[in-house]
Coordinates of C-alpha atoms in Angstrom, one line a residue:
M263 CA 0.0 0.0 -0.1
R264 CA 1.3 3.4 -1.1
T265 CA 1.8 6.2 1.7
M266 CA 0.9 9.7 0.6
R267 CA 2.4 12.6 1.9
I268 CA 1.2 16.2 2.0
C269 CA 3.8 19.1 1.0
K270 CA 4.1 21.4 4.1
K271 CA 4.5 24.5 1.7
C272 CA 2.1 24.0 -1.0
G273 CA -0.3 21.3 0.3
K274 CA 0.3 19.0 -2.8
T275 CA -0.3 15.3 -2.2
V276 CA 2.6 13.3 -3.6
D277 CA 3.6 9.6 -3.1
E278 CA 6.2 9.3 -0.4
H279 CA 8.9 8.0 -2.9
H280 CA 8.7 11.0 -4.8
F281 CA 9.3 13.8 -2.3
Y282 CA 12.2 16.2 -2.7
Y283 CA 12.8 16.3 0.9
Y284 CA 11.5 14.1 3.8
D285 CA 12.4 13.9 7.5
P286 CA 10.1 11.6 9.6
D287 CA 10.3 13.9 12.7
K288 CA 9.7 17.1 10.6
E289 CA 8.1 18.1 7.4
S290 CA 7.8 17.0 3.9
Y291 CA 8.3 19.0 0.7
C292 CA 7.4 18.1 -2.8
S293 CA 9.9 20.2 -4.9
R294 CA 13.0 21.9 -4.6
E295 CA 11.1 25.3 -4.7
C296 CA 8.9 24.5 -1.8
F297 CA 11.9 23.5 0.3
Q298 CA 13.9 26.5 -0.8
V299 CA 11.0 28.7 0.6
V300 CA 11.8 27.3 4.0
I301 CA 15.5 27.6 3.7
D302 CA 15.2 31.3 2.6
R303 CA 12.9 31.8 5.6
L304 CA 15.4 30.3 8.0
K305 CA 18.4 32.4 6.6
E306 CA 16.3 35.6 7.0
V307 CA 15.6 34.7 10.6
Q308 CA 19.4 34.2 11.2
T309 CA 20.3 37.3 9.6
R310 CA 17.7 39.3 11.5
Q311 CA 19.1 37.7 14.7
R312 CA 22.6 38.9 13.8
L313 CA 21.3 42.4 13.3
Y314 CA 19.7 42.4 16.8
N315 CA 23.0 41.2 18.2
I316 CA 24.8 44.1 16.6
I317 CA 22.2 46.6 17.8
R318 CA 22.6 45.1 21.4
D319 CA 26.5 45.3 21.2
I320 CA 26.2 49.0 20.0
F321 CA 23.4 50.4 22.0
N322 CA 24.1 48.3 25.2
V323 CA 20.4 47.0 25.1
S324 CA 19.1 43.5 25.8
F325 CA 16.7 43.7 22.8
P326 CA 16.1 46.3 20.1
T327 CA 13.4 48.8 21.4
S328 CA 9.9 48.9 19.7
R329 CA 11.2 52.2 17.7
M330 CA 14.2 50.3 16.5
L331 CA 12.0 47.3 15.5
A332 CA 9.6 49.8 13.5
E333 CA 12.7 51.4 11.7
I334 CA 14.2 48.0 10.8
K335 CA 11.0 46.9 9.3
R336 CA 10.4 50.3 7.4
Y337 CA 13.9 50.3 6.1
K338 CA 13.6 46.7 4.9
E339 CA 10.0 47.0 3.3
Q340 CA 10.0 50.5 2.1
Q341 CA 13.6 51.3 1.3
G342 CA 14.7 47.8 0.3
I343 CA 17.6 47.6 2.9
S344 CA 18.2 44.0 4.0
Y345 CA 18.9 43.0 7.4
T346 CA 22.6 42.2 6.4
Q347 CA 23.0 45.6 4.9
Q348 CA 21.6 47.3 8.0
A349 CA 24.1 45.5 10.2
L350 CA 26.9 46.4 8.0
I351 CA 25.9 49.9 7.9
L352 CA 25.4 50.1 11.7
N353 CA 29.0 48.7 12.2
Y354 CA 30.4 51.1 9.7
V355 CA 28.6 54.1 11.3
Y356 CA 29.6 53.4 15.0
N357 CA 32.6 51.1 14.8
V358 CA 34.5 52.6 11.8
K359 CA 33.4 56.4 11.6
Q360 CA 33.0 56.2 15.5
K361 CA 29.8 58.4 15.5
E362 CA 28.2 59.2 18.6
R363 CA 25.2 56.6 19.6
P364 CA 21.7 58.3 19.8
W365 CA 19.7 56.8 22.7
E366 CA 17.3 54.5 20.8
S367 CA 17.3 55.2 17.0
L368 CA 18.7 53.7 13.8
Y369 CA 18.1 56.8 11.8
L370 CA 21.6 56.9 10.5
I371 CA 21.0 53.7 8.4
P372 CA 19.6 55.5 5.3
Q373 CA 21.9 58.3 5.6
Y374 CA 25.0 56.4 5.4
K375 CA 23.8 53.5 3.1
D376 CA 25.9 54.6 0.1
E377 CA 28.9 55.6 2.0
A378 CA 28.9 52.3 3.8
A379 CA 28.4 50.6 0.6
E380 CA 31.6 52.4 -0.9
Y381 CA 33.7 51.5 2.0
Y382 CA 32.8 47.8 1.8
Q383 CA 33.4 47.7 -2.0
E384 CA 36.8 49.5 -1.3
I385 CA 37.6 46.7 1.3
K386 CA 36.4 43.9 -1.2
V387 CA 38.6 45.5 -4.0
R388 CA 41.7 45.8 -1.8
T389 CA 41.1 42.0 -0.7
A390 CA 40.8 41.0 -4.1
E391 CA 44.0 42.9 -5.1
A392 CA 45.8 41.5 -2.2
E393 CA 44.8 37.8 -3.1
H394 CA 46.0 38.5 -6.6
A395 CA 49.3 39.8 -5.7
K396 CA 49.8 37.0 -3.3
E397 CA 48.9 34.5 -6.4
R398 CA 51.3 36.4 -8.4
D399 CA 54.1 36.4 -5.8
D400 CA 53.5 32.6 -5.5
E401 CA 53.8 32.0 -9.3
M402 CA 57.0 34.1 -9.4
R403 CA 58.6 32.0 -6.5
A404 CA 57.6 28.7 -8.3
A405 CA 58.9 30.1 -11.6
A406 CA 62.2 31.1 -9.7
Q407 CA 62.6 27.6 -8.2
Q408 CA 62.5 26.2 -11.7
V409 CA 64.9 28.4 -13.2
R410 CA 67.5 28.3 -10.2
P411 CA 70.2 25.5 -10.6
N412 CA 69.9 22.8 -8.1
Y413 CA 73.4 22.8 -6.4
D414 CA 73.0 19.5 -4.6
Q415 CA 73.1 17.6 -7.9
G416 CA 76.4 19.3 -8.9
R417 CA 77.2 21.2 -11.9
V418 CA 79.9 20.7 -14.7
N419 CA 82.4 23.2 -13.7
A420 CA 81.7 22.6 -9.8
V421 CA 84.7 23.2 -7.5
K422 CA 85.7 20.0 -6.0
P423 CA 87.4 19.9 -2.6
I424 CA 91.2 19.1 -2.4
K425 CA 92.3 16.1 -0.6
L426 CA 95.6 16.4 1.2
E427 CA 96.5 12.6 0.2
D428 CA 96.2 13.6 -3.6
I429 CA 98.9 16.5 -3.3
L430 CA 101.4 14.5 -1.5

């Protein structure tokens, strides 16, 4: 007898052998798309929690205030600033630029959005250039090792040590 399962996301009934993801203790999903929605939701929760942790560290609060939560929501929904971007902007404003911390407001996020983006882009470019330079140095060292003669194997005109017995 066949067992049918219901997709947790879309509600579609599918044979248990044709599920994309199934965990007996958890949920069943019929396709990659349905499962990806759940994964995306979990990632969003994690990035939001990271933002809350950064706010805790910067503002010395146990949890963001209702005003902060409203600002976070407004910046995400109306201005399209993701949780990760908000966290990076806060880090830039208060840890890099050393701006004074207002009591309980995140109003500087939209004001420093472009400047923070330029800062992190510059860091990304510098990091890429440093990695490229390191790779180039490694290639040069490897080429120099191949060109350099190996003295352990000896050369044609190598100087041989003189033995006293040969002279006498």
